[in-house]
Short mmCIF file of C-alpha atoms in Angstrom, two decimals:
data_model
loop_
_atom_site.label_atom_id
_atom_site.label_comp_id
_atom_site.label_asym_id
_atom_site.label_seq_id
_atom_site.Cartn_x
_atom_site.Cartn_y
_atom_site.Cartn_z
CA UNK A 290 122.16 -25.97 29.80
CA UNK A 291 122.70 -28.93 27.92
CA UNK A 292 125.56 -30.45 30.45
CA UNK A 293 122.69 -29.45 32.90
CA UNK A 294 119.95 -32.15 30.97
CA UNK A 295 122.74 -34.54 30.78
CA UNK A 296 123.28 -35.08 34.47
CA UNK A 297 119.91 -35.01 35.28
CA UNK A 298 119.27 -37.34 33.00
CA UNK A 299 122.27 -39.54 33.68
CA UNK A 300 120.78 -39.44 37.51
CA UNK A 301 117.58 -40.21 36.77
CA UNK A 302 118.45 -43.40 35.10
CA UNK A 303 120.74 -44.21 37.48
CA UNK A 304 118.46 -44.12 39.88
CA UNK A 305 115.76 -45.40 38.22
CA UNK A 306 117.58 -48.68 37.38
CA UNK A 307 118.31 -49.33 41.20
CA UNK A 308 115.23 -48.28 42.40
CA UNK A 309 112.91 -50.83 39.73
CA UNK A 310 116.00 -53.54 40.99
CA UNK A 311 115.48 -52.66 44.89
CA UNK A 312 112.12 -50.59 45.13
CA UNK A 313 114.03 -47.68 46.70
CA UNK A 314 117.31 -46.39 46.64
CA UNK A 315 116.32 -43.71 44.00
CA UNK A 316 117.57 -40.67 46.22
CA UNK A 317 120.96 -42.43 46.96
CA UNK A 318 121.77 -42.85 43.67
CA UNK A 319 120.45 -40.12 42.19
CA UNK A 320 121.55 -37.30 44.10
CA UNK A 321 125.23 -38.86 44.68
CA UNK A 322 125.26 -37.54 40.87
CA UNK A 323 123.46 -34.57 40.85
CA UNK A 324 125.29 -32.84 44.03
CA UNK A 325 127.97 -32.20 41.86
CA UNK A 326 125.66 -29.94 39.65
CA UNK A 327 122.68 -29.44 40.94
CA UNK A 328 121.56 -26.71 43.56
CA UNK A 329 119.96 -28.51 46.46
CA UNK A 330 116.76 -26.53 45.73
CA UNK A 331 116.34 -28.27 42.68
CA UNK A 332 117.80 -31.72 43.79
CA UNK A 333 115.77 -31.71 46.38
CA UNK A 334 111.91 -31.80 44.68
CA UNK A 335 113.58 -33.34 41.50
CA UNK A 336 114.41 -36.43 43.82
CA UNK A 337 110.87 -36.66 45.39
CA UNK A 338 109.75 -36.90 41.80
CA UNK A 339 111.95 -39.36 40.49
CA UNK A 340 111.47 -41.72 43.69
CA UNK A 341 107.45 -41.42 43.41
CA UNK A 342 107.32 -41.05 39.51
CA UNK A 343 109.86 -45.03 39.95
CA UNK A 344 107.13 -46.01 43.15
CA UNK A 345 104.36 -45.67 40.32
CA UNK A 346 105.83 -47.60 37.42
CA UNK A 347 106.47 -50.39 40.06
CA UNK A 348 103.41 -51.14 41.57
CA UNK A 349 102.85 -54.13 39.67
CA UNK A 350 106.35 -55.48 41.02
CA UNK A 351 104.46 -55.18 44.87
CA UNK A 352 100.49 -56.54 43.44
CA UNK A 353 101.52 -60.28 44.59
CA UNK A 354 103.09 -59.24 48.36
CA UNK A 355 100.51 -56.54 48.82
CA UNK A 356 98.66 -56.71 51.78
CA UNK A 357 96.41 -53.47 52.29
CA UNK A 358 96.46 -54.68 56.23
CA UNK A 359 100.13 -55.12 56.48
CA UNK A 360 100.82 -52.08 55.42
CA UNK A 361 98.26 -50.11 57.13
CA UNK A 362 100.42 -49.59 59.98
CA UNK A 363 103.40 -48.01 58.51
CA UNK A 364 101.51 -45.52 56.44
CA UNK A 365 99.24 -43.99 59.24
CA UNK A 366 102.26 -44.10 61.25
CA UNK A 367 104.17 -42.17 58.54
CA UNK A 368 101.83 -39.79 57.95
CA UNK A 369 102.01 -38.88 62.10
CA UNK A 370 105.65 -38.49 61.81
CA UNK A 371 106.60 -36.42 58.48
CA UNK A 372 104.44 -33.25 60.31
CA UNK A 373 106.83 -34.48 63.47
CA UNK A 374 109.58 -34.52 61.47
CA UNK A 375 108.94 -31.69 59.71
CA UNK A 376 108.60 -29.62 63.36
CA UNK A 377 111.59 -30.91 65.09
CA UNK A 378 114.19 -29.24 61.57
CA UNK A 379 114.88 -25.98 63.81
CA UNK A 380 115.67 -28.33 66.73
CA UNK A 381 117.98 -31.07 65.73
CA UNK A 382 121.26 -30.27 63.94
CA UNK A 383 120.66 -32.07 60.64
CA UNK A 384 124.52 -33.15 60.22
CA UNK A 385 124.49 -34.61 63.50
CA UNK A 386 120.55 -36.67 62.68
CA UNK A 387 122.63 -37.52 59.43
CA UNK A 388 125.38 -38.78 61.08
CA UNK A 389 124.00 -40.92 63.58
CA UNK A 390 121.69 -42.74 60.87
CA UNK A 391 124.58 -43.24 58.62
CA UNK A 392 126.80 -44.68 61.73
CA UNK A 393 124.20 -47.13 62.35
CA UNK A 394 123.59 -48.80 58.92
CA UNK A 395 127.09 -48.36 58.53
CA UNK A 396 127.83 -50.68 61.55
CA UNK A 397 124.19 -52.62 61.59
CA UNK A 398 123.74 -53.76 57.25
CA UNK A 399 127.21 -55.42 56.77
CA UNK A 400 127.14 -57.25 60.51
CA UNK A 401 123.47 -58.83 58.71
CA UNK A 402 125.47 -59.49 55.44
CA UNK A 403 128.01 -61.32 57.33
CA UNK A 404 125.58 -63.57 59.65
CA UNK A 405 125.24 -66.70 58.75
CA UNK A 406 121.10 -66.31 59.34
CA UNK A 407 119.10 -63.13 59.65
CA UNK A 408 117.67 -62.77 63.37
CA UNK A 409 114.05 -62.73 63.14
CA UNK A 410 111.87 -60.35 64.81
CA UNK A 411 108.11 -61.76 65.41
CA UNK A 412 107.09 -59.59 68.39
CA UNK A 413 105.09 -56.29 68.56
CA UNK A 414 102.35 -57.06 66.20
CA UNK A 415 100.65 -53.82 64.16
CA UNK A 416 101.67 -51.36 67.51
CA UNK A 417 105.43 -52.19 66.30
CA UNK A 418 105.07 -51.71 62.64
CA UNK A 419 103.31 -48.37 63.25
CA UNK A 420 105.84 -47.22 65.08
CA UNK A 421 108.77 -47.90 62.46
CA UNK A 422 106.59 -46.15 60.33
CA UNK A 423 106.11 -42.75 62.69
CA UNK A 424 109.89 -43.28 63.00
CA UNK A 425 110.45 -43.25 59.17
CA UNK A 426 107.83 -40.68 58.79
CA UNK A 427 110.01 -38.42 61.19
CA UNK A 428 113.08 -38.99 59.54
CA UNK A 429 111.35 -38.24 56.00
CA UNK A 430 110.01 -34.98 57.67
CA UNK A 431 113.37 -34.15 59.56
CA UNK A 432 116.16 -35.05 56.42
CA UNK A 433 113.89 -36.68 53.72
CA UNK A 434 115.06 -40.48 55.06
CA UNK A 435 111.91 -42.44 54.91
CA UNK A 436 113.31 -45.43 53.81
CA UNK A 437 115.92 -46.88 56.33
CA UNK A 438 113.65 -47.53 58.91
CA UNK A 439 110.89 -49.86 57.32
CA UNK A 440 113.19 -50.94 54.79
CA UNK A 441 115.56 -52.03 57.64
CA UNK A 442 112.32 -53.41 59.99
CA UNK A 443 110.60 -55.58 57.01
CA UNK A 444 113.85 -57.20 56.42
CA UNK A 445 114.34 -58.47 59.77
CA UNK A 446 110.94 -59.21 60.05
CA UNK A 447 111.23 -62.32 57.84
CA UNK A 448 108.93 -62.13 55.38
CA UNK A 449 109.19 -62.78 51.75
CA UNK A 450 110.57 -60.72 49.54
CA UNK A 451 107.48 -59.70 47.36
CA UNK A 452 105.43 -59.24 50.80
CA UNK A 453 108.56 -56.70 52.35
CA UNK A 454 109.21 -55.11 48.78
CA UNK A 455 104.82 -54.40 49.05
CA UNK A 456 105.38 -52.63 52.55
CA UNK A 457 107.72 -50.54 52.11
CA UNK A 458 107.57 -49.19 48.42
CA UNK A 459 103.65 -48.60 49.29
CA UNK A 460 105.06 -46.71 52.63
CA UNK A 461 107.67 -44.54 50.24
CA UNK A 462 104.73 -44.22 47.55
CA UNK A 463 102.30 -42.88 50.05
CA UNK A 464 104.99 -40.26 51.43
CA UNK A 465 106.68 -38.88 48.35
CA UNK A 466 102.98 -38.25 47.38
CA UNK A 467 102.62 -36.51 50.84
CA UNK A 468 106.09 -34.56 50.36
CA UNK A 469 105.39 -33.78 46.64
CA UNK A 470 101.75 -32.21 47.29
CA UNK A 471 103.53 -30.05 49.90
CA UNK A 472 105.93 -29.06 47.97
CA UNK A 473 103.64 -27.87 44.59
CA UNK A 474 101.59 -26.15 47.24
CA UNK A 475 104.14 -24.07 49.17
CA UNK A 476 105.81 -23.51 45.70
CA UNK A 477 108.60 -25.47 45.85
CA UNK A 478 108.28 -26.49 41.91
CA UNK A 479 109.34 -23.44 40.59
CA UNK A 480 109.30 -23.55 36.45
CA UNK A 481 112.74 -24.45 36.20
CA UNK A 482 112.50 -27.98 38.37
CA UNK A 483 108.98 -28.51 36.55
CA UNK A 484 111.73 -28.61 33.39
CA UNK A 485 113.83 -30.62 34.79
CA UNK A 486 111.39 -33.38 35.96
CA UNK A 487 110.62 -33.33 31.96
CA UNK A 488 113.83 -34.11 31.69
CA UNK A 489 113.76 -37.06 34.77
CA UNK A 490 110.61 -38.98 33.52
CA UNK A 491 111.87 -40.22 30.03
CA UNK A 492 115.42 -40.73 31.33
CA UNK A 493 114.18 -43.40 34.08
CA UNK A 494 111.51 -44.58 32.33
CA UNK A 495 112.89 -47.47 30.62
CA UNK A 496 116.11 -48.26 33.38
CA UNK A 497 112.77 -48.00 36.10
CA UNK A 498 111.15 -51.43 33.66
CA UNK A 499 114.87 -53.02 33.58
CA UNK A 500 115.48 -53.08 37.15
CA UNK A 501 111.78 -54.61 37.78
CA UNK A 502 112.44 -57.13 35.30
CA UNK A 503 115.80 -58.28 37.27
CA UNK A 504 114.24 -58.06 40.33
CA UNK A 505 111.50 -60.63 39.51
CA UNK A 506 115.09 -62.83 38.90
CA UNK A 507 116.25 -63.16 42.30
CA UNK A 508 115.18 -65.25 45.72
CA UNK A 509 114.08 -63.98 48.91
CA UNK A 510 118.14 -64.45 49.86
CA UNK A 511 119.48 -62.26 47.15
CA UNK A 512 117.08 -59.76 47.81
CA UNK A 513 117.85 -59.40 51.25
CA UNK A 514 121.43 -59.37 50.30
CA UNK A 515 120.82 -56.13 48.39
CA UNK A 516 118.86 -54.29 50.44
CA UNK A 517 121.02 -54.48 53.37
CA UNK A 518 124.21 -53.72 50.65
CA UNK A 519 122.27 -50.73 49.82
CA UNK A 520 121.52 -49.43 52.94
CA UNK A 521 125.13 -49.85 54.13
CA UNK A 522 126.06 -47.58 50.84
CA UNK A 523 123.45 -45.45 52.04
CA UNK A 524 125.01 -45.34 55.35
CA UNK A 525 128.61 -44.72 53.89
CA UNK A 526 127.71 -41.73 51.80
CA UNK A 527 125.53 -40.22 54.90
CA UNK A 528 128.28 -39.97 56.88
CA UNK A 529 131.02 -39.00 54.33
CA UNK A 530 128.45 -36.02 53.48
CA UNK A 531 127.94 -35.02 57.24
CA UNK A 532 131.18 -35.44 58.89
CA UNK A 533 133.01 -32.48 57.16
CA UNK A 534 130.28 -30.19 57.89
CA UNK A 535 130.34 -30.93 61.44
CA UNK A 536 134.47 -30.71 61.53
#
């Protein structure tokens, strides 16, 4: 039991750290420790409550960017797609959905880090945003990956780096809360993850602060730098989970 604490505590201020540095990122971190240990029953809820427990603490990283308007979009556009997602889990193989998202940042994040300028995308207005955000919603409800897409989408969108950190930690804020309601309701939290989230909270508590601190360190160009770094990681370890499953 107490090797058990350790690693959850080990990947809860892991992730903690990245996640106050990044404003998400908490999952990829986080579990890439706890698979070793963990059953996915309990990695699973453990990591919505880590991610939304670090979304909380950060809020005042987002209060200059945030623009209740701007992010509008996303969220009612998330909240259409988790259900979506959720409904389309006995259709889609969730190797192959894995696979394909992991293929793409794999190819898409470092061919950004290597461009000498970011290609801008200033078309589609509200419509466009809404619809990265049913897409994210739909990937959160089909394999729990909300982040890539508005993550991804904010970042090419040009904006600043307080206004695109606002967007899309309010988006993954808005449907951990979604997820984690769910999941108290249809029992999920059983006693034994409701011990090890006691575990979680103090362990990324004060990694969560350090990472927000850096963050507030960096420019617009770093920022960008490590978002698209981290989705490419992201991408990396999607597809180096799914590919021996579907061999």
């Amino acid at each position: 039991m107490e090797s058990l604490i350790a690693v959850v505590a080990l990947g809860a201020a892991a992730g903690g750290f990245v996640q106050g540095l990044s404003g998400f990122a908490f999952g990829l971190v986080a579990q890439a420790i706890w698979a070793w240990t963990l059953d996915p029953a309990l990695a699973g809820p453990l990591t919505v409550f880590g991610s939304l427990l670090g979304q909380i603490l950060g809020i005042g990283a987002i209060r200059r960017g945030f623009d209740a308007r701007r992010a509008a979009p996303f969220i009612l556009g998330g909240l259409l797609g988790v259900p979506l997602g959720v409904a389309l889990l006995h259709r889609i193989d969730p190797d192959w959905f894995r696979a394909g998202v992991g293929l793409l940042l794999l190819v898409w994040c470092p061919a950004m880090l290597l461009a000498r300028a970011l290609p801008r995308i200033t078309r589609g207005g509200r419509l466009a945003d809404a619809a990265v955000g049913l897409a994210g919603g739909v990937m959160g409800g089909l394999g729990g990956l909300t982040g890539p897409a508005p993550t991804l989408w904010v970042t090419l969108r040009g904006w600043g780096r307080d206004a695109q950190r606002a967007v899309f930690q309010a988006f993954t804020l808005v449907m951990q809360a979604m997820t984690m309601t769910v999941y108290v309701a249809s029992g999920t939290v059983t006693p034994e993850v409701a011990t090890l989230c006691l575990v979680a909270a103090p362990a990324l508590l004060l990694p969560t602060l350090l990472g927000l601190r850096l963050y507030r360190r960096f420019s617009d160009i770093a920022f960008q730098r490590i978002v698209l770094g981290l989705l490419a990681v992201s991408g990396l370890l999607l597809v180096t989970a799914a590919v021996p499953r579907l061999l």
